[in-house]
Coordinates of C-alpha atoms in Angstrom, one line a residue:
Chain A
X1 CA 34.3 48.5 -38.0
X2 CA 37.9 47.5 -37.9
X3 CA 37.1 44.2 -40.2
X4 CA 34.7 46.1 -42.8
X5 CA 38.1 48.6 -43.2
X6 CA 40.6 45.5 -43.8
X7 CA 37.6 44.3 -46.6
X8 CA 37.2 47.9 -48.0
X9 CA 41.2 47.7 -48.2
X10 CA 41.6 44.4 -49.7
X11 CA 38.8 45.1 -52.3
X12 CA 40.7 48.2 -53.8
X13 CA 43.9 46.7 -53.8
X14 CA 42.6 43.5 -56.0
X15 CA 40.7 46.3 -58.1
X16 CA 44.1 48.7 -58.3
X17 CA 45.8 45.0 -59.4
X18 CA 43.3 44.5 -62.4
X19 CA 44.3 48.3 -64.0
X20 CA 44.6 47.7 -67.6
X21 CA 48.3 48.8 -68.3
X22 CA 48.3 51.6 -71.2
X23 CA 50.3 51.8 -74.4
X24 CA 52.9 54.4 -74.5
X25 CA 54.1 57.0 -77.2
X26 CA 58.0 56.1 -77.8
X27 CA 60.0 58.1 -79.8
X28 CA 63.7 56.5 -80.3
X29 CA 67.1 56.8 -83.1
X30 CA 69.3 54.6 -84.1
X31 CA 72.1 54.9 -86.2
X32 CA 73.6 52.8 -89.2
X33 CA 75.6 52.7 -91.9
X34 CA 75.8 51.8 -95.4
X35 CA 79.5 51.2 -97.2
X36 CA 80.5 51.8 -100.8
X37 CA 83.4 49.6 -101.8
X38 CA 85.8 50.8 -104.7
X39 CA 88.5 48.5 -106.0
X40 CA 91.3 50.6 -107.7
X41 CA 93.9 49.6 -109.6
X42 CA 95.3 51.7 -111.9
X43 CA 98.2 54.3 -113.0
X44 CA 95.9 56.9 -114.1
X45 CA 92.8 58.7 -113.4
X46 CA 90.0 57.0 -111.4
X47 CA 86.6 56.7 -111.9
X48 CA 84.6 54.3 -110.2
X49 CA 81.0 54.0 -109.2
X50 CA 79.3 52.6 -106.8
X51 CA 75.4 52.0 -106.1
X52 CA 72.5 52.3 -102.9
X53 CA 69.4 51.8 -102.8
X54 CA 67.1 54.2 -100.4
X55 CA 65.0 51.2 -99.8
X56 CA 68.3 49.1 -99.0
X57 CA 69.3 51.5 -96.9
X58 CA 65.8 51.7 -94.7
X59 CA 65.6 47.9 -94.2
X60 CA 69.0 47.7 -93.4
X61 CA 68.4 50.3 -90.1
X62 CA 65.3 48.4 -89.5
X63 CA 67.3 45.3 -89.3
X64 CA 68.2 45.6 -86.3
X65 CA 65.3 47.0 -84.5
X66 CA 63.3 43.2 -84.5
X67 CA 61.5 43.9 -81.7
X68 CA 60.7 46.8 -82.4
X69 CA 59.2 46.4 -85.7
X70 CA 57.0 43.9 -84.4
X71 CA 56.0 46.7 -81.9
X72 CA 52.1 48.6 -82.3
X73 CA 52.3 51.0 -84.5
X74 CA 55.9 51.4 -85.8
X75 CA 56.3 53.7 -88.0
X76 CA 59.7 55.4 -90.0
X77 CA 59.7 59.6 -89.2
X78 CA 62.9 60.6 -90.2
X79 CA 65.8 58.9 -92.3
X80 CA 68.4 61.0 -93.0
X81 CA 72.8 61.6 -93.6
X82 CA 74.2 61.7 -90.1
X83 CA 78.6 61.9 -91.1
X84 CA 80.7 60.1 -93.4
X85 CA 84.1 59.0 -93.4
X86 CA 86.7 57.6 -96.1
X87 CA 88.4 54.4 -95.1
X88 CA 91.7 53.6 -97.5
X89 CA 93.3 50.1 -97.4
X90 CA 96.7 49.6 -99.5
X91 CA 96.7 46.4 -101.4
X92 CA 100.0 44.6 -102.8
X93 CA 101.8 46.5 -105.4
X94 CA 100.7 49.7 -104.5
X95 CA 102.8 52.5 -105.2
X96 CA 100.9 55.9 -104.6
X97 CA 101.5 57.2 -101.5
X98 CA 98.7 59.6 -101.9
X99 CA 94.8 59.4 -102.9
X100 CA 94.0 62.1 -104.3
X101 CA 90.3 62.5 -104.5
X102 CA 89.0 65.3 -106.8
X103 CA 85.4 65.0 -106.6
X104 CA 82.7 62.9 -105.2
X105 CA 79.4 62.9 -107.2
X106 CA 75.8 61.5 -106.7
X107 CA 72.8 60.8 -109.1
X108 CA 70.0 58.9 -109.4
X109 CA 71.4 56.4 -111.4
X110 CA 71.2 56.8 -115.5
X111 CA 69.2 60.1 -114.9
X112 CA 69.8 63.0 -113.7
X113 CA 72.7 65.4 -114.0
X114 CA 75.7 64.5 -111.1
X115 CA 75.7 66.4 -107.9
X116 CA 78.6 67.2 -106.0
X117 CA 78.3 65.2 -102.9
X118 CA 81.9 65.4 -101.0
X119 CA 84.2 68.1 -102.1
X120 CA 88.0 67.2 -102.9
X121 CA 90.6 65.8 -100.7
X122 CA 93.6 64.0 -100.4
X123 CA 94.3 61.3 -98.0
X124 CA 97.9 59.5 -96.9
X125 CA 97.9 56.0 -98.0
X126 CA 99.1 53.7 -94.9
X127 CA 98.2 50.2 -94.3
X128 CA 94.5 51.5 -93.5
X129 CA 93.7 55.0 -93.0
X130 CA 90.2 55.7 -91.6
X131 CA 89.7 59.9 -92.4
X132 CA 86.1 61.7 -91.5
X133 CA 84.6 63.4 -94.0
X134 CA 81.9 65.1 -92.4
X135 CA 83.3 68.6 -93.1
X136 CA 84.0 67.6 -96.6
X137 CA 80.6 67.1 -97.4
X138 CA 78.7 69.3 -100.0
X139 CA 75.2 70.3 -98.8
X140 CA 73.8 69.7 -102.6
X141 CA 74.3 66.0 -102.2
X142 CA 73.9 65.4 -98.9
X143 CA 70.4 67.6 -99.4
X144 CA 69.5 65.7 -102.4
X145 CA 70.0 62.1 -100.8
X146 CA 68.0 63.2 -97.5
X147 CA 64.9 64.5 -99.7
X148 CA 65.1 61.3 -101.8
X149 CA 65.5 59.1 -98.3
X150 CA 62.3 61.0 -96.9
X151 CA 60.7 60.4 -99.9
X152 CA 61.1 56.4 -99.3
X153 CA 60.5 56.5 -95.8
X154 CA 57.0 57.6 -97.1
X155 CA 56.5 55.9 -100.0
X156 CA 58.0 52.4 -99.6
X157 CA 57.4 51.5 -103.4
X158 CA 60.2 54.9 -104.2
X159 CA 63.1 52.4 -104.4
X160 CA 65.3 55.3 -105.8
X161 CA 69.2 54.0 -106.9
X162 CA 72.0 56.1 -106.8
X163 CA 75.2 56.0 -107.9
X164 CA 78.2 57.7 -106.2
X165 CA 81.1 58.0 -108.3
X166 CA 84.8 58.9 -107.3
X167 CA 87.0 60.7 -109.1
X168 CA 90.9 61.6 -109.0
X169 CA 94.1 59.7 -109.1
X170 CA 97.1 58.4 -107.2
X171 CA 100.1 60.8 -106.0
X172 CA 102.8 60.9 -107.4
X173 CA 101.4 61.2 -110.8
X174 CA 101.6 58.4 -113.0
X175 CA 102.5 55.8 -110.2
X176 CA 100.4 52.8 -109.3
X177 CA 97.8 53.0 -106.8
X178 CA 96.3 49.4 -105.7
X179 CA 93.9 50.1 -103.3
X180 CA 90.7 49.6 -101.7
X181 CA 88.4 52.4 -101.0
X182 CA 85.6 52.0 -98.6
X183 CA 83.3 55.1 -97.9
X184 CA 81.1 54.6 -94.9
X185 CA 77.7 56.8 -95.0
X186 CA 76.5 56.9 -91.6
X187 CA 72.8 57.2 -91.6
X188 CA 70.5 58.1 -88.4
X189 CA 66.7 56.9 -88.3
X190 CA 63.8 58.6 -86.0
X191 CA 61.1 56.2 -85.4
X192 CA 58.4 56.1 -83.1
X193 CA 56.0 53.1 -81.7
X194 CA 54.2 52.3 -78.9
X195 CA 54.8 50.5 -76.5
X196 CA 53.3 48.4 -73.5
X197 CA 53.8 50.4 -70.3
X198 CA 56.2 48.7 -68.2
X199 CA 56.9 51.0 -65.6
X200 CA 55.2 54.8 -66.6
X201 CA 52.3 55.6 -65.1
X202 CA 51.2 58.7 -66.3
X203 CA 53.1 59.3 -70.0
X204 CA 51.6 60.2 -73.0
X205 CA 49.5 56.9 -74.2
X206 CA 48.8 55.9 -77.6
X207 CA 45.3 55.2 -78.9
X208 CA 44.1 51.9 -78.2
Chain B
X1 CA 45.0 58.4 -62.1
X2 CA 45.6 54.8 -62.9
X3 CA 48.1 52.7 -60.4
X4 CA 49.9 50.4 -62.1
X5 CA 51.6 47.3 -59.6
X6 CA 54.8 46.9 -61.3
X7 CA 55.6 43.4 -60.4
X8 CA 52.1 42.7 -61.3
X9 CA 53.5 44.5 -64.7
X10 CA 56.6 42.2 -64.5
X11 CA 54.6 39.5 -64.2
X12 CA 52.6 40.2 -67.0
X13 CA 55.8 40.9 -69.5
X14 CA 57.8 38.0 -68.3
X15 CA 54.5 35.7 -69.2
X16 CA 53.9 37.3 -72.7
X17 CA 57.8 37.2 -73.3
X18 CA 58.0 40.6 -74.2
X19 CA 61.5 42.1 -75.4
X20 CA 62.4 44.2 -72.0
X21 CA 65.8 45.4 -74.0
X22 CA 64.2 47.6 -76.4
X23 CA 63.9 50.0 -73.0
X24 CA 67.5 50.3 -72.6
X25 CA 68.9 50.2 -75.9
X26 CA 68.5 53.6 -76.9
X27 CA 72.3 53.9 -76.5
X28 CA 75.7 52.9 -76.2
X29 CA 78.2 54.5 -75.1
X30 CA 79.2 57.7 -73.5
X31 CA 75.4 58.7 -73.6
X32 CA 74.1 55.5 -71.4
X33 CA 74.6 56.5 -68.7
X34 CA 72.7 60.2 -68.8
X35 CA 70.1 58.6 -70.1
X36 CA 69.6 55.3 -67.4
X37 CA 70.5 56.9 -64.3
X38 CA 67.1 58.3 -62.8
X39 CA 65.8 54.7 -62.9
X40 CA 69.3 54.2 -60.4
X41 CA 67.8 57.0 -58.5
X42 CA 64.3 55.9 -58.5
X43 CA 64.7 52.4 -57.4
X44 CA 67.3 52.9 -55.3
X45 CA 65.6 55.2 -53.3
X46 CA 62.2 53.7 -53.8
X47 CA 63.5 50.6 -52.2
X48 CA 64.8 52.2 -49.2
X49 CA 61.6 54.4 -48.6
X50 CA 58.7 53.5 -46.3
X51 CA 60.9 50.4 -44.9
X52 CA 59.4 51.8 -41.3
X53 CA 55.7 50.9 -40.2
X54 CA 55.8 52.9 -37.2
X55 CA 58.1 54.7 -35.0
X56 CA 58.0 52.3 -31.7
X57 CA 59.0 49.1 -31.9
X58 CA 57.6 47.9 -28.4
X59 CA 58.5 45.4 -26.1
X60 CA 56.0 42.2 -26.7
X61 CA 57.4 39.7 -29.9
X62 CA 55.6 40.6 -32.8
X63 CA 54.9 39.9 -35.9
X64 CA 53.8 41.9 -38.8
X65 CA 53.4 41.1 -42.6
X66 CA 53.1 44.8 -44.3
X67 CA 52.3 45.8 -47.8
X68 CA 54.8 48.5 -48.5
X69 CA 53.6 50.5 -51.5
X70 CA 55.8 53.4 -52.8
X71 CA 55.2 55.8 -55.6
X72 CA 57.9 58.3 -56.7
X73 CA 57.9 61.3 -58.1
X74 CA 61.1 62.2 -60.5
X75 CA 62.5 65.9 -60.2
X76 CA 62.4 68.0 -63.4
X77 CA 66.1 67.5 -63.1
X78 CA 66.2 64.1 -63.6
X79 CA 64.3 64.4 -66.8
X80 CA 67.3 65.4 -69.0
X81 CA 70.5 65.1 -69.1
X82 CA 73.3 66.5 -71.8
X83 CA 73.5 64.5 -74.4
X84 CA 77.0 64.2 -76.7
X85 CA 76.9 63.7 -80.3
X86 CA 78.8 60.8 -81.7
X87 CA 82.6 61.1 -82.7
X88 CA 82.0 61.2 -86.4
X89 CA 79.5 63.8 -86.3
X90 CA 80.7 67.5 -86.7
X91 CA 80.7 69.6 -85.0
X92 CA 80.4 67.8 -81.9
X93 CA 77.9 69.0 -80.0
X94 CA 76.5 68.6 -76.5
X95 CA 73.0 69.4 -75.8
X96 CA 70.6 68.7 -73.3
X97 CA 68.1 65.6 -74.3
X98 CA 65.6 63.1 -72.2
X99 CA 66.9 60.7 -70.0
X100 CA 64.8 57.1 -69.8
X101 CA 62.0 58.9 -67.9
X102 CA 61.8 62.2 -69.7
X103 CA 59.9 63.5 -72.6
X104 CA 59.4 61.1 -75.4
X105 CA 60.0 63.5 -78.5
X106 CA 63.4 62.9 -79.7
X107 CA 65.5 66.2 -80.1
X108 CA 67.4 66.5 -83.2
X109 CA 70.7 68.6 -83.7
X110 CA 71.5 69.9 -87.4
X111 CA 75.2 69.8 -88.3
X112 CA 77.3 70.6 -91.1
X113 CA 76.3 70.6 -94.8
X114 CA 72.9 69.3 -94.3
X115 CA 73.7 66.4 -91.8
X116 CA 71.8 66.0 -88.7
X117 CA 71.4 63.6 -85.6
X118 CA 68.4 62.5 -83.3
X119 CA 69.0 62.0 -79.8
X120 CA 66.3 59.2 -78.5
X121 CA 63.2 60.4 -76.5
X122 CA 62.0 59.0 -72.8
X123 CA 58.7 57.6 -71.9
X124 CA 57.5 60.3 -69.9
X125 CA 57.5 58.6 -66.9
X126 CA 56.0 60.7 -64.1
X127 CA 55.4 58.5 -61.6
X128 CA 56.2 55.1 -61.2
X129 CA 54.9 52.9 -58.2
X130 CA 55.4 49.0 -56.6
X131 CA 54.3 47.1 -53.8
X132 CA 56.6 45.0 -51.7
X133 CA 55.7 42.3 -49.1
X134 CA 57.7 42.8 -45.8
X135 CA 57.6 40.4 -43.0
X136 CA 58.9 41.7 -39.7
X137 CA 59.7 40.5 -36.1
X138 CA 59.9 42.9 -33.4
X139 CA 59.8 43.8 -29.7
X140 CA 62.6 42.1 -28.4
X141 CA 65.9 43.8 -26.9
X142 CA 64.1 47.2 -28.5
X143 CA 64.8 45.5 -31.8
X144 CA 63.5 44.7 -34.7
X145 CA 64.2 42.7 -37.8
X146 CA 62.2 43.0 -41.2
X147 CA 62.6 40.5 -44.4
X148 CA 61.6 41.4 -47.7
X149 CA 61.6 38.2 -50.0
X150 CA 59.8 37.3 -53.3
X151 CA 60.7 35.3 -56.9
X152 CA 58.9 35.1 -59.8
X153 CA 59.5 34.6 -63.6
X154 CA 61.0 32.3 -65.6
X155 CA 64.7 32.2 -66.2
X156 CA 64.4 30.6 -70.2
X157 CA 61.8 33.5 -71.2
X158 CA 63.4 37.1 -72.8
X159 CA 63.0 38.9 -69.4
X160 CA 64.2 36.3 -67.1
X161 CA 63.6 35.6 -63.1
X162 CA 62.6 38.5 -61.2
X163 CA 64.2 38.1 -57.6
X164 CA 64.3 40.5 -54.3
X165 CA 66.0 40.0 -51.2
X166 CA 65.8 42.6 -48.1
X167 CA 67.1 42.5 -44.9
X168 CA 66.3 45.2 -42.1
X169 CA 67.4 46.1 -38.9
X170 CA 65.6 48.9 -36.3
X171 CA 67.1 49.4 -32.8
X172 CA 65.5 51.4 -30.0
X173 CA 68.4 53.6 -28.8
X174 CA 66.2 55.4 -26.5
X175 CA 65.3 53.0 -24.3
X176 CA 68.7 53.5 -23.3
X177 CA 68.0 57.2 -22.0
X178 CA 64.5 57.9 -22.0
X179 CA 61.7 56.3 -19.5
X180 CA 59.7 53.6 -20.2
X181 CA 56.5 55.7 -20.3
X182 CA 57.9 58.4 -23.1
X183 CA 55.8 59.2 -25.8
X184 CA 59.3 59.4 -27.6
X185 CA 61.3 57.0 -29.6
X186 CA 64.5 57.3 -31.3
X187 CA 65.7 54.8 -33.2
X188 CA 68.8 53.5 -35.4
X189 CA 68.4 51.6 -38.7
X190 CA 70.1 49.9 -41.6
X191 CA 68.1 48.4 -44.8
X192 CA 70.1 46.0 -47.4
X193 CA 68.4 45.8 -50.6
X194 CA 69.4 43.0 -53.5
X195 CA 67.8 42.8 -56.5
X196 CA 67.9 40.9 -59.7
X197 CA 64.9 42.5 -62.4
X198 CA 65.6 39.8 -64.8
X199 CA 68.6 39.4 -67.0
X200 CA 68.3 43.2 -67.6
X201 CA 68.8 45.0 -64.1
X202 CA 71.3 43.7 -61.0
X203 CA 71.0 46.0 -58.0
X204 CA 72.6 45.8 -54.5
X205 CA 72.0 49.2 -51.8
X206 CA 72.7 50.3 -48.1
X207 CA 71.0 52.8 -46.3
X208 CA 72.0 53.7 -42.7
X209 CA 69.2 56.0 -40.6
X210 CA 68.1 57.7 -38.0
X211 CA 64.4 57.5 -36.8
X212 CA 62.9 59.7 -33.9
X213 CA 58.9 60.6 -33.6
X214 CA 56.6 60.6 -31.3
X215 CA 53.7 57.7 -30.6
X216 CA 51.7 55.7 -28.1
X217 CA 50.2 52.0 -29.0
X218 CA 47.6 53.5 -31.6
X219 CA 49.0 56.2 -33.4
X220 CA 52.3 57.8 -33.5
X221 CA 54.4 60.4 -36.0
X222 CA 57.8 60.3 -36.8
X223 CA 60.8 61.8 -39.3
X224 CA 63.8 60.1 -40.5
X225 CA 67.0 60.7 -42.4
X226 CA 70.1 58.6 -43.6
X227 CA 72.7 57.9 -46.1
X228 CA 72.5 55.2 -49.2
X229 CA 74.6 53.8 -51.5
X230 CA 74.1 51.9 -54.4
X231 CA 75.1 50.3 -57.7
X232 CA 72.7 49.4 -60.2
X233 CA 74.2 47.6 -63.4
X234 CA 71.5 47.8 -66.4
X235 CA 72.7 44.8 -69.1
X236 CA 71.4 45.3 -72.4
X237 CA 72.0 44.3 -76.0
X238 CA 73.0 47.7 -78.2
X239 CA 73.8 48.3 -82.1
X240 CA 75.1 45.5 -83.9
X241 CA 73.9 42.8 -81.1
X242 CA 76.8 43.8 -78.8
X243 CA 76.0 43.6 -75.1
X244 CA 76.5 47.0 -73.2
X245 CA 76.5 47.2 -69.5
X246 CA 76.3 50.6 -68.0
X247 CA 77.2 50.7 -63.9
X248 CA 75.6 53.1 -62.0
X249 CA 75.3 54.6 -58.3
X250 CA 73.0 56.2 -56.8
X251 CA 73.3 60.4 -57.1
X252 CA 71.3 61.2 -54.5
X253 CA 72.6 59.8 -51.4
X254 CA 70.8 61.6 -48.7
X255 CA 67.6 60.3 -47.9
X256 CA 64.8 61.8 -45.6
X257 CA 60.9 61.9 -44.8
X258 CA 58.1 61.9 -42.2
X259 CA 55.3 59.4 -41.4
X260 CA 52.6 58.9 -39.2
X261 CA 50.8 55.6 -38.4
X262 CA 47.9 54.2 -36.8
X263 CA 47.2 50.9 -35.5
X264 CA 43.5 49.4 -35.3
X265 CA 43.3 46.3 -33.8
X266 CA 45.9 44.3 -35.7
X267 CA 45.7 46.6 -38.5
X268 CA 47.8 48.7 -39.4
X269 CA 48.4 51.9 -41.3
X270 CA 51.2 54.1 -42.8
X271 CA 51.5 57.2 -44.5
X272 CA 54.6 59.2 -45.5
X273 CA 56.9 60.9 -47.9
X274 CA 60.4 60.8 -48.4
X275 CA 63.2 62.2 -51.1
X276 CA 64.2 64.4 -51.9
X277 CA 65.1 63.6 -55.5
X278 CA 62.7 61.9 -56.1
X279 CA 60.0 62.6 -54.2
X280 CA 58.7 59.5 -52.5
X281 CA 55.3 59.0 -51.1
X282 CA 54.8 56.1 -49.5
X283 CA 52.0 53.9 -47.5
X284 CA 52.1 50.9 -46.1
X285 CA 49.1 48.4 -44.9
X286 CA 50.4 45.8 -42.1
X287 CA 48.7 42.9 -40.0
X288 CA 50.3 43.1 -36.5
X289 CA 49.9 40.0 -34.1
X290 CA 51.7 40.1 -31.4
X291 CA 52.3 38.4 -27.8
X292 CA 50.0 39.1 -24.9
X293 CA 50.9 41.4 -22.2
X294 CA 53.7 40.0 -19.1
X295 CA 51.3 39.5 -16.4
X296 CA 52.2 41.7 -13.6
X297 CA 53.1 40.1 -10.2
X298 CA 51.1 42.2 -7.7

């Protein structure tokens, strides 16, 4: 009795030991950013452009995430503008002790008609100044990249460009502003994949 | 229900060379910590559990190799945690999101002017389960020592060299007070518990009890309770390739359950639960041998 028991017990446990381990729905964010770099140097009015690619901006999140692009199933579910900040570093010969920043604009570039993307502001020029700009963002713009990012994220051919221009000038009037401008779009990404279990047991699974 | 081993599962990733990182890296930062502690919890707790076959140690040298199988069972609680939004992102907001073992649908928080952020989902876990090989020595001086030993892996693959070292202590304490012939035991305890889980997870733990039940040489009962400690360091590689290690303890230091045993022939058997966050169910399968019986002088 005792010996067909220890048998009976051995048996399941090589059987348990053979379970063929499940893939897993997982569901994960990562967040990235994309900088614009302005050189400005000039006594009166600025307006500079610079350019991003949706597509640019979708490998460049992926980037990072190697392993798990090589993972089952990966796939892209959200891309969209998580904050943004203004980051201002004085070069030699500057004289402005003030950027003045009337307007921030977005287009598809050599399209459409601009949309206001970050309403204006004025930030202190110090050696660098690093302001968030979250609060100064205009929902137009910000709306109008995040439909145009989705619209990548399904279409992978949509390689949409915009341009983002900057406009305004150097305080005091007239005076000398040298700077560099660097405007950091933070981006976050939803993607999902599936994953070898490693330690769940009874999660949602993905189809084999 | 499928049972999943997970050093058979180990085993499996370390040969394959899976990357084990991507089940940490969901953050950096303030969140880590909410999100990795139930697996502090879990482990901690998992490796403490079901570390006693029986509740009476005996008096004849022993020796018994036991299969100590535990499956635990996380607490709603310990499926989210609150979850901060990053510094840039306004207006900050704190919200409660999955930890590593909660629901695996992210949860996404709108903020101003058409920007938004996604906290990471879990993997759902809602149970997870392991066997570990304990070798014991008992019956002398009411005492008895267990060891709990095993290495595997490979140290130049992604995941690294698994390795586990446990040492345990059980000492009758009513021998001291109760006759020879009681059907009760009480017992004191202590459990160390050191463990490397590749490159990714370095955990050390102490647990103190006290055991008391009720038993003769074939079957017996018994409930125990104690205190654990623990630190678990998870090392992982976050956003832009910088290494984050996130310390934890244990939360849950209090740790109590019941079992009952039988022993047939030199087989043995051992069923219990333990927690209480987690729940911990637990049963072990041991092969006893131990010295014959003093003759008595007439």
């Amino acid at each position: 009795m005792t010996k067909w028991l220890i048998l009976a017990i051995i048996i399941s446990i090589v059987m348990l030991s053979c379970d063929e381990i499940p893939f897993i729905y997982v569901e994960k964010s990562v967040s990235g950013n994309k900088t614009l770099v302005y050189n400005i140097n000039t006594a009166g009015g600025i307006n500079e452009t610079a350019f991003v690619g949706v597509i640019s901006i979708v490998n460049e999140l992926s980037a990072n995430k190697d392993g798990q692009l090589q993972k089952k199933d990966y796939t892209i579910k959200e891309l969209s503008i998580q904050s943004a900040n203004f980051e201002v570093i004085a070069n030699q010969g500057n004289l402005s002790n003030t950027l003045y920043i009337s307007s921030v604009v977005v287009k598809p570039a050599y399209t459409a008609a601009p949309i206001p993307f970050m309403q204006e502001t004025s930030i202190p020029i110090g050696l660098t100044s690093i302001v968030p700009q979250s609060a100064n963002l205009l929902f137009p713009g910000v709306d109008a990249i995040n439909k145009s990012l989705a619209a990548a994220v399904k279409n992978r051919d949509d390689n949409t460009v915009w341009s983002v221009d900057i406009r305004g000038r150097g305080t005091p009037l007239n005076s000398r502003i040298n700077i560099t401008v660097k405007l950091k779009i933070v981006f976050n990404l939803v993607y999902s994949y599936c994953e070898e279990s490693l330690f769940v047991i009874d999660g949602p699974k993905c189809g084999k | 229900m499928k049972y999943l081993i997970l050093f058979l599962s180990l085993l499996n990733y370390s040969a394959r060379c899976q990357n084990v990182n991507n089940f940490f890296d969901a953050y950096i930062g303030t969140n880590a910590q909410g999100y990795l502690q139930p697996l502090a919890d879990l482990t901690i707790g998992g490796l403490n559990t079901g570390i006693q076959p029986s509740i009476r140690i005996g008096d004849r040298f022993n020796v018994r190799l036991t299969l100590n199988t535990v499956s635990m069972f996380p607490d709603k609680s310990q499926k989210t945690f609150m979850g901060v939004t990053p510094d840039e992102f306004t207006p900050k907001t704190t919200t409660e999101v999955p930890t590593i073992i909660g629901d695996p649908k992210n949860v996404r928080v709108a903020g101003v002017n058409g920007t938004s952020y996604a906290f990471s989902g879990g993997y759902g876990i809602t149970r997870l389960s392991w066997v570990t090989p304990q070798l014991s020595f008992g019956g002398f001086f009411g005492s008895e020592i267990s060891l709990r030993f095993m290495t595997f892996g490979n140290a130049d693959t992604d995941f690294g060299k698994f390795s586990q070292l446990g040492v345990g202590l059980r000492h009758s304490i009513s021998q001291y007070f109760l006759k020879k012939d009681s059907p009760f035991d009480i017992n004191i305890g202590y459990q160390f518990n050191k463990a490397d889980i590749g490159k990714y997870i370095k955990l050390q733990s102490n647990y103190a009890f006290l055991q008391a039940g009720v038993g003769n040489k074939n079957i017996g009962a018994f409930v125990y309770g104690g205190y654990q400690m623990g630190n678990f360091d998870v090392s992982y590689t976050g956003e832009d390739n910088k290494t984050e290690t996130v310390n934890l303890k244990n939360q849950f230091p209090v740790l109590v359950g019941v079992g009952t045993h039988i022993q047939l022939g030199f087989l043995s058997l051992t069923l219990g639960v333990g927690g209480v966050k987690p729940i911990i169910a637990f049963g072990n399968i041991g092969f006893r041998f131990q010295s014959k019986s003093k003759p008595v002088k007439p």
